[in-house]
Coordinates of C-alpha atoms in Angstrom, one line a residue:
Chain A
M139 CA 102.1 98.9 40.6
K140 CA 104.0 100.8 43.3
R141 CA 105.7 103.9 41.8
A142 CA 109.4 104.5 43.0
I143 CA 109.7 107.6 44.8
T144 CA 111.7 110.6 44.0
S145 CA 114.7 110.9 46.6
N146 CA 117.5 112.5 44.7
F147 CA 117.0 116.1 44.1
R148 CA 120.5 116.9 42.4
G149 CA 120.2 119.6 40.0
L150 CA 116.9 121.2 41.0
H151 CA 116.7 125.0 41.3
A152 CA 115.2 126.1 44.3
L153 CA 114.0 129.7 45.1
V154 CA 114.1 130.7 48.8
V155 CA 112.0 133.5 49.8
H156 CA 113.1 134.5 53.3
G157 CA 114.8 137.3 55.1
D158 CA 118.5 136.9 55.8
D159 CA 118.8 135.2 59.1
M160 CA 120.0 131.9 60.9
N161 CA 117.0 130.1 59.3
R162 CA 117.7 130.9 55.8
E163 CA 121.5 130.2 56.5
T164 CA 120.7 126.8 57.6
L165 CA 118.3 126.2 55.0
V166 CA 120.4 127.2 52.1
S167 CA 123.5 125.1 53.4
V168 CA 121.2 121.9 53.5
L169 CA 119.9 122.6 50.1
G170 CA 123.5 122.8 48.9
R171 CA 124.3 119.4 50.4
L172 CA 121.4 118.0 49.0
G173 CA 122.6 119.1 45.5
L174 CA 120.1 122.0 44.6
S175 CA 121.3 125.3 43.3
V176 CA 119.6 128.2 45.1
T177 CA 118.2 131.6 44.6
V178 CA 117.5 133.7 47.6
L179 CA 115.1 136.5 47.6
L180 CA 113.8 138.8 50.3
P181 CA 110.0 138.7 50.8
D182 CA 109.7 142.4 50.1
A183 CA 111.8 141.9 46.7
V184 CA 109.3 139.6 45.1
P185 CA 108.2 140.9 41.7
P186 CA 104.7 141.7 41.4
V187 CA 104.3 139.8 38.1
G188 CA 105.3 136.1 38.8
A189 CA 108.2 134.8 40.9
P190 CA 111.4 134.0 39.3
A191 CA 111.4 130.6 37.5
C192 CA 112.5 127.7 39.8
D193 CA 111.8 123.8 40.4
L194 CA 111.1 124.3 43.9
L195 CA 109.7 127.1 46.0
L196 CA 110.3 127.7 49.7
F197 CA 108.7 130.8 51.2
D198 CA 108.5 132.5 54.5
A199 CA 104.8 131.8 55.7
D200 CA 105.2 134.7 58.4
E201 CA 105.8 137.4 55.6
D202 CA 103.1 138.7 53.4
I203 CA 104.4 137.9 50.0
A204 CA 101.0 137.2 48.4
G205 CA 100.3 140.9 48.5
P206 CA 102.9 141.8 45.5
C207 CA 102.5 138.4 44.0
P208 CA 99.3 136.5 44.3
A209 CA 99.4 132.8 44.6
Q210 CA 97.8 132.1 41.2
D211 CA 100.8 133.8 39.6
W212 CA 103.2 131.6 41.2
P213 CA 105.0 128.8 39.1
D214 CA 103.3 125.4 39.4
V215 CA 106.1 123.8 41.4
P216 CA 106.4 122.2 44.6
V217 CA 105.8 124.8 47.4
I218 CA 107.2 124.4 50.9
A219 CA 106.0 127.0 53.5
L220 CA 108.5 128.0 56.2
I221 CA 106.5 128.4 59.1
G222 CA 107.3 130.3 62.5
S223 CA 104.0 131.5 63.7
E224 CA 101.3 128.9 63.9
A225 CA 98.6 131.5 64.2
P226 CA 95.6 130.6 62.0
S227 CA 95.7 133.8 60.2
R228 CA 99.3 132.7 59.0
L229 CA 98.3 129.4 58.3
A230 CA 95.5 130.4 56.2
R231 CA 98.1 131.6 53.5
V232 CA 99.7 128.3 53.6
V233 CA 96.6 126.6 52.8
G234 CA 96.0 129.3 50.1
H235 CA 99.3 128.7 48.6
R236 CA 98.5 125.0 48.1
C237 CA 101.7 123.9 49.9
D238 CA 102.9 120.5 49.5
S239 CA 104.8 120.4 52.7
H240 CA 106.4 122.6 55.4
I241 CA 109.5 123.1 57.6
L242 CA 109.0 124.6 61.1
K243 CA 111.2 127.2 62.3
P244 CA 113.8 127.5 63.9
I245 CA 114.9 125.3 60.8
R246 CA 117.3 122.7 61.7
T247 CA 119.4 120.4 59.3
T248 CA 117.0 117.7 60.3
G249 CA 113.6 117.7 58.5
V250 CA 114.7 119.6 55.3
F251 CA 115.1 116.3 53.4
T252 CA 111.8 115.0 54.5
A253 CA 110.0 118.3 53.5
I254 CA 111.5 118.4 50.1
L255 CA 110.9 114.8 49.4
L256 CA 107.2 115.0 50.3
A257 CA 106.7 118.3 48.4
V258 CA 108.3 116.8 45.3
N259 CA 106.4 113.6 45.4
G260 CA 103.3 115.2 46.5
H261 CA 103.3 117.7 43.7
Q262 CA 103.9 115.0 41.2
R263 CA 100.9 113.2 42.4
R264 CA 98.9 116.2 42.3
R265 CA 99.9 117.0 38.7
R266 CA 99.0 113.4 37.9
H267 CA 95.5 113.8 39.4
E268 CA 95.0 117.1 37.8
R269 CA 95.8 115.5 34.3
E270 CA 93.4 112.5 35.0
M271 CA 90.6 115.1 36.1
E272 CA 91.1 117.0 33.1
N273 CA 90.9 114.0 31.0
L274 CA 87.7 112.8 32.9
R275 CA 86.1 116.5 32.5
Q276 CA 86.7 116.4 28.9
R277 CA 85.0 113.2 28.5
L278 CA 82.2 114.3 30.8
S279 CA 81.5 117.3 28.8
G280 CA 81.5 115.1 25.5
R281 CA 78.9 112.7 27.1
R282 CA 75.9 115.2 26.1
E283 CA 77.1 115.2 22.6
V284 CA 77.4 111.3 22.4
T285 CA 73.8 111.1 23.7
R286 CA 72.6 113.6 21.1
A287 CA 74.5 111.7 18.2
V288 CA 73.1 108.5 19.2
L289 CA 69.5 110.1 19.2
H290 CA 70.3 111.8 15.8
L291 CA 71.6 108.3 14.3
M292 CA 68.5 106.7 16.0
S293 CA 66.0 109.3 14.3
T294 CA 67.7 109.5 10.8
G295 CA 68.9 105.9 10.4
G296 CA 65.9 104.2 12.1
I297 CA 68.1 102.1 14.3
D298 CA 68.0 101.3 18.0
E299 CA 69.9 103.0 20.6
E300 CA 72.5 99.9 20.9
A301 CA 73.2 99.8 17.3
A302 CA 73.6 103.7 17.0
Y303 CA 76.0 103.8 19.8
E304 CA 78.0 100.7 18.2
A305 CA 78.1 102.8 15.0
L306 CA 79.7 105.5 17.0
R307 CA 82.3 103.4 18.9
Q308 CA 83.2 101.5 15.7
E309 CA 83.9 104.6 13.9
A310 CA 86.0 106.2 16.9
M311 CA 88.0 102.7 16.9
N312 CA 88.6 102.9 13.1
R313 CA 89.8 106.4 13.1
R314 CA 91.7 106.0 16.6
V315 CA 89.9 109.2 18.2
A316 CA 87.8 109.8 20.9
I317 CA 84.0 108.7 20.7
E318 CA 83.1 112.1 21.5
E319 CA 85.1 113.7 18.7
V320 CA 83.1 111.3 16.2
A321 CA 79.7 112.6 17.9
R322 CA 80.6 116.2 17.5
G323 CA 81.5 115.5 13.8
I324 CA 78.2 114.0 13.2
L325 CA 76.2 116.8 15.0
G326 CA 78.2 119.4 13.2
A327 CA 77.6 117.8 9.8
G328 CA 74.2 116.6 10.7
S329 CA 72.0 119.6 9.7
A330 CA 74.0 120.5 6.5
A331 CA 74.9 117.3 5.0
A332 CA 73.0 113.8 4.5
P333 CA 73.0 111.9 7.7
P334 CA 75.7 109.3 7.7
P335 CA 74.3 105.8 6.9
P336 CA 73.5 103.8 10.0
R337 CA 75.9 100.8 9.7
P338 CA 79.0 100.0 11.3
G339 CA 82.3 101.2 9.8
L340 CA 81.0 104.4 8.4
S341 CA 83.8 105.9 6.6
R342 CA 82.5 109.2 5.4
K343 CA 84.4 112.2 6.8
A344 CA 82.0 114.0 9.1
Chain B
M28 CA 153.2 121.9 83.6
S29 CA 149.6 120.7 84.0
R30 CA 147.1 120.8 81.1
D31 CA 143.3 121.5 81.5
T32 CA 141.5 118.3 81.9
L33 CA 138.5 117.7 79.5
R34 CA 135.8 115.4 80.7
I35 CA 134.4 113.3 78.0
G36 CA 131.5 110.7 77.7
L37 CA 131.7 107.1 76.4
L38 CA 128.3 105.9 75.7
F39 CA 128.8 102.2 74.3
S40 CA 127.1 98.8 75.2
A41 CA 130.0 96.6 76.2
T42 CA 127.1 94.4 77.3
G43 CA 124.0 93.1 75.5
S44 CA 123.5 91.7 72.0
Y45 CA 126.1 93.4 70.2
A46 CA 128.6 93.8 73.1
A47 CA 131.6 92.7 70.9
L48 CA 131.4 95.9 68.9
G49 CA 130.6 98.1 71.9
A50 CA 133.6 96.8 73.8
A51 CA 135.7 97.3 70.8
M52 CA 134.6 100.9 70.3
R53 CA 135.0 101.7 73.9
A54 CA 138.5 100.1 73.5
G55 CA 139.3 102.2 70.5
A56 CA 138.4 105.5 72.5
E57 CA 140.6 104.3 75.6
L58 CA 143.5 103.6 73.1
A59 CA 143.4 107.3 71.7
I60 CA 142.8 108.7 75.3
D61 CA 145.8 107.0 76.5
E62 CA 147.9 108.5 73.6
V63 CA 146.4 112.0 74.1
N64 CA 147.2 111.8 77.9
A65 CA 150.7 110.8 77.3
D66 CA 151.4 113.5 74.8
P67 CA 152.8 116.5 76.6
S68 CA 152.0 118.6 73.6
A69 CA 148.1 117.8 73.6
P70 CA 146.0 120.7 74.5
V71 CA 144.0 118.8 77.1
R72 CA 143.9 115.8 79.3
L73 CA 140.9 113.6 78.7
D74 CA 139.0 112.2 81.6
P75 CA 136.5 109.6 80.2
V76 CA 133.2 108.8 82.1
P77 CA 131.9 105.5 80.6
V78 CA 128.2 104.6 80.6
D79 CA 127.0 101.4 79.4
P80 CA 123.3 101.2 78.1
G81 CA 123.5 97.3 77.5
G82 CA 122.3 97.5 74.1
V83 CA 118.9 98.8 75.1
T84 CA 117.8 101.5 72.9
A85 CA 115.7 103.3 75.4
A86 CA 118.7 103.1 77.9
Y87 CA 120.7 105.5 75.6
A88 CA 118.7 108.4 76.3
D89 CA 119.0 108.0 79.9
G90 CA 122.5 107.5 79.5
A91 CA 123.2 110.8 77.3
L92 CA 121.2 112.7 79.7
A93 CA 123.4 111.6 82.8
L94 CA 126.6 112.5 80.8
L95 CA 125.4 115.8 79.5
R96 CA 123.3 117.0 82.4
D97 CA 124.8 115.4 85.7
H98 CA 128.5 115.0 84.4
G99 CA 128.5 118.4 82.7
V100 CA 130.0 116.6 79.6
T101 CA 129.8 118.4 76.1
H102 CA 131.5 115.5 74.0
V103 CA 130.1 112.2 74.0
F104 CA 131.5 109.4 72.0
G105 CA 129.0 106.7 71.5
C106 CA 126.1 104.9 69.8
Y107 CA 126.6 101.9 67.4
T108 CA 123.1 101.3 66.0
S109 CA 121.0 103.9 64.3
S110 CA 118.0 103.6 66.4
S111 CA 120.2 104.4 69.5
R112 CA 121.6 107.5 67.8
K113 CA 118.4 108.7 66.9
E114 CA 117.2 108.0 70.5
V115 CA 119.8 110.2 71.9
L116 CA 119.8 113.1 69.2
P117 CA 117.0 115.3 71.1
V118 CA 119.0 115.1 74.3
F119 CA 122.1 116.4 72.6
E120 CA 120.0 119.3 70.9
K121 CA 118.5 120.2 74.1
H122 CA 121.6 120.2 76.2
D123 CA 124.2 121.4 73.5
G124 CA 126.2 118.4 73.4
L125 CA 128.2 117.0 70.6
L126 CA 127.9 113.4 69.7
W127 CA 131.0 111.9 68.0
Y128 CA 129.2 109.0 66.3
P129 CA 131.8 106.4 65.3
S130 CA 130.1 103.9 63.3
H131 CA 129.3 103.2 59.6
Y132 CA 125.5 103.9 59.2
E133 CA 122.9 104.2 56.5
G134 CA 123.0 107.9 55.9
F135 CA 120.3 110.6 55.4
E136 CA 121.1 112.7 58.3
T137 CA 123.3 115.7 58.9
S138 CA 122.7 116.6 62.5
D139 CA 124.3 119.9 63.9
N140 CA 125.1 118.0 66.9
V141 CA 126.9 115.1 65.5
I142 CA 130.3 114.3 64.0
Y143 CA 130.3 111.3 61.9
T144 CA 133.4 109.3 61.7
G145 CA 132.3 106.1 60.3
A146 CA 131.6 105.5 56.6
A147 CA 128.6 106.9 54.7
P148 CA 126.6 104.6 52.6
N149 CA 128.4 106.0 49.4
Q150 CA 131.5 104.7 51.1
H151 CA 130.3 101.0 52.2
I152 CA 127.0 99.8 50.4
V153 CA 127.5 101.4 47.0
P154 CA 131.0 100.1 46.6
L155 CA 129.8 96.6 47.8
A156 CA 126.8 96.8 45.3
R157 CA 129.2 97.4 42.6
H158 CA 131.6 94.5 43.6
L159 CA 128.6 92.1 43.9
L160 CA 127.2 92.7 40.4
A161 CA 130.7 92.6 38.9
R162 CA 131.9 89.4 40.6
H163 CA 128.9 87.4 41.9
G164 CA 125.8 88.3 39.9
N165 CA 122.5 90.0 40.2
R166 CA 120.2 87.8 42.3
G167 CA 120.5 88.5 45.7
W168 CA 118.8 87.2 49.2
F169 CA 118.5 89.9 51.7
V170 CA 118.4 89.1 55.5
G171 CA 118.6 91.6 58.2
S172 CA 117.7 93.1 61.7
N173 CA 114.6 94.7 61.6
Y174 CA 115.6 98.4 61.7
V175 CA 116.6 101.3 59.7
W176 CA 120.3 100.1 59.0
A177 CA 118.9 97.1 57.3
W178 CA 116.0 98.5 55.5
E179 CA 117.9 101.5 53.9
N180 CA 120.9 99.4 52.9
N181 CA 118.5 96.8 51.5
R182 CA 116.8 99.6 49.4
I183 CA 120.1 100.7 47.8
L184 CA 121.2 97.3 47.1
R185 CA 117.7 96.5 45.6
E186 CA 117.8 99.5 43.2
A187 CA 121.2 98.7 42.2
L188 CA 120.3 95.0 41.5
M189 CA 117.0 96.1 39.5
E190 CA 118.9 98.6 37.6
A191 CA 121.0 95.8 36.5
G192 CA 118.1 93.5 35.5
G193 CA 118.6 91.4 38.6
A194 CA 116.2 90.2 41.4
V195 CA 115.6 90.3 45.1
M196 CA 115.0 86.3 45.7
G197 CA 114.0 86.8 49.2
E198 CA 114.0 89.5 52.1
R199 CA 113.3 88.8 55.7
Y200 CA 114.0 90.9 58.8
F201 CA 114.4 89.7 62.4
P202 CA 114.2 91.3 65.9
V203 CA 117.7 92.5 67.1
G204 CA 119.1 89.4 69.0
E205 CA 116.9 86.9 67.4
T206 CA 118.8 83.4 66.7
D207 CA 116.2 81.0 65.4
L208 CA 117.3 81.2 62.0
G209 CA 117.5 77.7 60.8
A210 CA 114.5 77.8 58.5
L211 CA 115.7 80.6 56.8
A212 CA 119.3 79.1 56.2
A213 CA 117.4 76.1 54.6
Q214 CA 115.2 78.3 52.4
I215 CA 118.2 80.4 51.1
V216 CA 120.1 77.0 50.3
R217 CA 117.0 75.9 48.6
D218 CA 116.8 79.2 46.5
R219 CA 120.6 79.2 45.5
P220 CA 121.0 83.0 45.1
D221 CA 124.1 84.4 43.5
F222 CA 124.8 86.2 47.0
V223 CA 123.3 86.6 50.3
F224 CA 123.4 90.0 51.7
T225 CA 123.3 90.4 55.5
T226 CA 122.4 93.1 57.9
L227 CA 121.9 91.1 60.8
I228 CA 123.7 92.5 63.7
G229 CA 125.5 90.8 66.8
E230 CA 124.4 87.4 67.9
S231 CA 121.8 87.2 65.2
G232 CA 124.5 87.6 62.5
Y233 CA 126.9 85.0 64.2
Q234 CA 124.2 82.5 64.4
F235 CA 123.1 83.1 60.8
F236 CA 126.7 82.4 59.4
R237 CA 127.0 79.0 61.4
L238 CA 123.6 78.0 60.3
L239 CA 124.0 78.9 56.7
R240 CA 127.3 77.3 56.7
E241 CA 125.7 73.9 58.0
A242 CA 122.8 73.9 55.7
A243 CA 125.0 74.5 52.7
E244 CA 127.3 71.6 53.7
R245 CA 124.4 69.3 54.1
A246 CA 123.3 70.1 50.6
G247 CA 126.9 69.4 49.2
L248 CA 127.7 73.1 48.7
D249 CA 130.9 75.1 49.4
Q250 CA 129.3 77.9 51.0
P251 CA 131.9 80.8 50.6
R252 CA 132.2 79.7 46.9
D253 CA 128.7 78.7 46.1
L254 CA 126.8 80.9 48.3
P255 CA 128.9 83.9 49.2
V256 CA 127.5 86.1 52.1
A257 CA 128.3 90.1 52.1
S258 CA 127.8 92.5 54.6
C259 CA 128.5 96.1 55.3
S260 CA 129.3 95.6 58.8
L261 CA 131.0 92.2 59.6
S262 CA 134.2 93.0 61.5
E263 CA 137.3 91.6 63.0
V264 CA 136.2 91.4 66.4
E265 CA 133.1 89.4 65.6
L266 CA 134.9 86.7 63.6
P267 CA 135.8 84.8 66.9
F268 CA 132.2 84.6 67.8
I269 CA 131.3 82.8 64.7
G270 CA 133.7 80.1 65.3
A271 CA 134.5 77.6 62.6
A272 CA 132.3 79.3 60.0
A273 CA 134.0 82.6 60.1
E274 CA 136.0 82.2 57.1
G275 CA 135.3 83.4 53.7
H276 CA 132.8 86.2 54.0
L277 CA 132.8 89.7 52.3
S278 CA 132.6 92.8 54.1
S279 CA 132.6 96.4 52.8
S280 CA 134.6 98.6 55.2
V281 CA 137.0 101.7 55.3
Y282 CA 139.2 99.8 57.7
F283 CA 140.7 96.3 58.1
S284 CA 143.3 95.4 60.6
T285 CA 145.5 94.0 57.6
I286 CA 145.9 97.4 55.8
D287 CA 149.6 97.6 55.2
S288 CA 151.1 100.8 56.6
P289 CA 153.3 102.2 59.1
Q290 CA 150.6 104.1 61.0
N291 CA 148.4 100.8 60.8
A292 CA 151.3 98.7 62.1
R293 CA 151.8 101.1 65.2
F294 CA 147.8 101.1 65.9
A295 CA 147.6 97.2 65.6
E296 CA 150.8 97.0 68.0
R297 CA 149.2 99.0 70.6
W298 CA 145.8 97.4 70.1
N299 CA 147.0 93.9 70.3
A300 CA 149.0 94.5 73.5
R301 CA 146.1 96.1 75.3
F302 CA 143.0 94.7 73.8
G303 CA 144.2 91.7 71.8
Y304 CA 141.7 89.6 74.0
L305 CA 138.8 91.4 72.0
G306 CA 140.0 90.0 68.7
Q307 CA 141.8 92.2 65.9
A308 CA 141.3 95.9 65.8
C309 CA 138.2 96.6 63.6
A310 CA 136.5 99.6 61.8
D311 CA 134.2 100.7 64.4
A312 CA 137.0 100.8 67.0
E313 CA 139.4 102.5 64.6
A314 CA 136.5 105.3 63.8
T315 CA 136.2 105.8 67.6
Y316 CA 140.1 106.2 67.9
I317 CA 139.7 108.7 64.9
A318 CA 137.0 110.5 66.7
V319 CA 139.0 111.2 69.8
H320 CA 141.9 112.3 68.2
M321 CA 139.7 114.7 65.8
L322 CA 138.4 116.1 69.0
V323 CA 141.7 117.1 70.4
G324 CA 142.8 118.3 66.9
A325 CA 139.7 120.5 67.0
V326 CA 140.3 121.8 70.6
A327 CA 143.9 122.4 69.7
R328 CA 142.7 124.4 66.6
A329 CA 139.8 126.4 68.3
G330 CA 141.7 126.9 71.6
A331 CA 138.5 126.1 73.4
T332 CA 136.4 123.0 74.0
G333 CA 132.8 124.3 73.7
L334 CA 130.1 122.9 71.1
A335 CA 130.2 125.6 68.7
A336 CA 134.0 126.4 68.7
V337 CA 135.0 122.5 68.2
R338 CA 132.2 122.2 65.4
E339 CA 133.9 125.0 63.5
A340 CA 137.3 123.9 64.2
V341 CA 136.5 120.3 63.1
R342 CA 135.5 121.4 59.6
G343 CA 138.3 120.3 57.1
L344 CA 140.4 118.8 59.9
R345 CA 142.7 116.1 58.9
F346 CA 144.0 113.1 60.7
D347 CA 146.7 110.5 59.7
A348 CA 144.6 107.6 60.8
P349 CA 145.4 103.8 60.7
Q350 CA 143.5 103.6 57.4
G351 CA 145.3 106.3 55.9
P352 CA 144.6 110.0 55.8
V353 CA 141.1 111.0 57.0
E354 CA 139.4 114.5 56.6
I355 CA 136.4 115.9 58.0
D356 CA 134.0 117.2 55.1
P357 CA 133.7 120.8 56.0
D358 CA 130.1 120.8 54.8
N359 CA 128.3 117.7 56.2
L360 CA 130.7 116.7 59.0
H361 CA 131.2 113.1 57.8
C362 CA 134.5 111.9 56.8
Q363 CA 136.4 111.5 53.6
M364 CA 137.6 107.7 53.8
R365 CA 138.9 105.0 51.5
P366 CA 136.3 102.2 50.7
R367 CA 137.6 98.5 50.8
I368 CA 136.3 95.1 50.3
G369 CA 137.8 92.3 52.5
R370 CA 137.2 88.6 52.8
S371 CA 137.3 86.8 56.1
T372 CA 140.2 84.5 57.0
A373 CA 140.6 81.7 59.6
A374 CA 143.1 83.8 61.2
G375 CA 140.3 86.4 62.2
T376 CA 141.4 88.9 59.8
F377 CA 140.2 90.1 56.4
E378 CA 142.2 89.7 53.1
I379 CA 141.7 93.1 51.3
I380 CA 140.3 92.0 47.7
F381 CA 139.6 95.6 46.5
E382 CA 140.6 99.1 47.5
E383 CA 139.4 102.5 46.1
A384 CA 142.1 104.4 44.8
Q385 CA 141.9 107.3 47.1
P386 CA 139.6 108.5 49.8
V387 CA 136.0 109.1 48.7
R388 CA 134.2 112.2 49.9
P389 CA 131.2 111.3 52.1
D390 CA 127.9 111.7 50.5
P391 CA 125.2 110.9 53.2
Y392 CA 122.3 111.6 51.1
L393 CA 123.5 109.7 48.1
V394 CA 123.1 113.0 45.9
W395 CA 126.3 112.3 43.8
V396 CA 126.2 108.6 43.2
N397 CA 125.6 108.3 39.6
A398 CA 126.2 112.0 38.9
P399 CA 127.6 112.1 35.3
Q400 CA 130.3 114.8 36.2
A401 CA 131.2 113.0 39.5
G402 CA 134.3 110.9 39.5
R403 CA 134.1 107.8 41.6
G404 CA 136.3 109.4 44.4
E405 CA 135.4 113.0 44.0
A406 CA 131.8 114.1 44.1
R407 CA 131.2 117.3 42.2
R408 CA 129.9 120.2 44.4
P409 CA 129.1 123.3 42.4
D410 CA 128.8 126.6 44.1
H411 CA 125.2 126.4 44.5
L412 CA 124.1 129.8 45.9
R413 CA 122.8 132.8 43.9
L414 CA 121.7 136.0 45.7
V415 CA 119.3 138.0 44.1
T416 CA 118.8 141.5 46.0

């Protein structure tokens, strides 16, 4: 299913970290046309502990703002690099700040909308992927416990691997929890309490 | 006493597949130029240099270059299609020219080198979408010339239909100038949508109207009633080219020749006397006429003719146009205009069946459409800048 892209940015709050010049003037005026509210901040005025709250961050990649405020302290919002110098040393910070898109200087009215659209939609996709990855990571880390729980049930209940796994799965479905959680419960209770009976639908609280 | 002469460029295709419109737009410019030159109080005399790219997109850049570089012109009135406008933009940026673009278009652009005097999407497709949903239903069939004008209008209308629980029954695109549209017309008659939305331009559009009418009649349908066709571009000068099938189609436009006002009566009289052979005056011709007068107004205000001075002077400039008062938005350099919907008549005109109560601010990025605080006519623009020092 194709997702509709976000193309209206009305009401978003943009933080522009850039010196006071024509580039910033053009950028701020286009952001206003697109319905965003804007806070501007000089690069040397970035506070050392976290940038101010915003929905979208546009920063001057030619300035060293990572010094006072390292990238990991930035809010997790779409980030757009405003690039003048294409020297690799400058661009390295663009990579380091996981920029979602960029605008080349001199900034013109053309291109700002595209940069915002790509940044906002790219950021949404990245957040989605991160959630999926976190999900997978948790399931992966639970796999070892599932295996141990299966082995535990096999040895204590005298059943084969398939029946042991089926018992775990059934319990997870009945309780509407992840199979990893059932496994952890069995292993936690395993040594202290009596092993759960090796039949489907085991209802004892682990 | 002699006034300074300002040489201006006219970059319109009075030949090629959308010649009817190009010729009408150039005529609109000439009408305004004559008025300016006959007015002793005008700040300048205008000396037009026409260039005809023949409807060939690639020829527009060459034409623009010739005007800006070889003829030393700064102000050019021209382009009809968006592809031609996109083609010339880099030339205007490089040579510090100002393009006065006098046609309705799909929006999503605010170039520093363009003044937009035609309707923005919130002034044509958005009111048309409302009208179609309210009066005709939510199942549409989309047909268009294969470029961004069609794609973007169709996207906007598609989203409006989806929101209303409707459907796009079919969507087809054809190269500009394509006239082999018989199978398409037959398919649409079989599908019986609530309405057809066309973004076909020029010859393709005229042929489509004829073929759809024929196919509908063969199926025993009254096409204008049973299978209405709507457009955001159909204009008076095109109706004669459609012939017998010209009557009964919907068009969304900020100008129709039938607007009842003293300004329009005067405009129509001069138009008919000089360009009556092109058909009735139309929106793009009027937009071109407005653009020329806006340039002269800006020159009078600025006391200069250069790009930067004129671009500043034009912000907020008003003109009492044939369609009613028009004002250039100081922020995005598009025009405040009044959306209308008309139905074509056998006389080659449009009967106006809907009219917005007042001029609507241009919203080229459709930022304020559906905004809760925005009135229909008045888009809300907060003071958006906060300074932290």
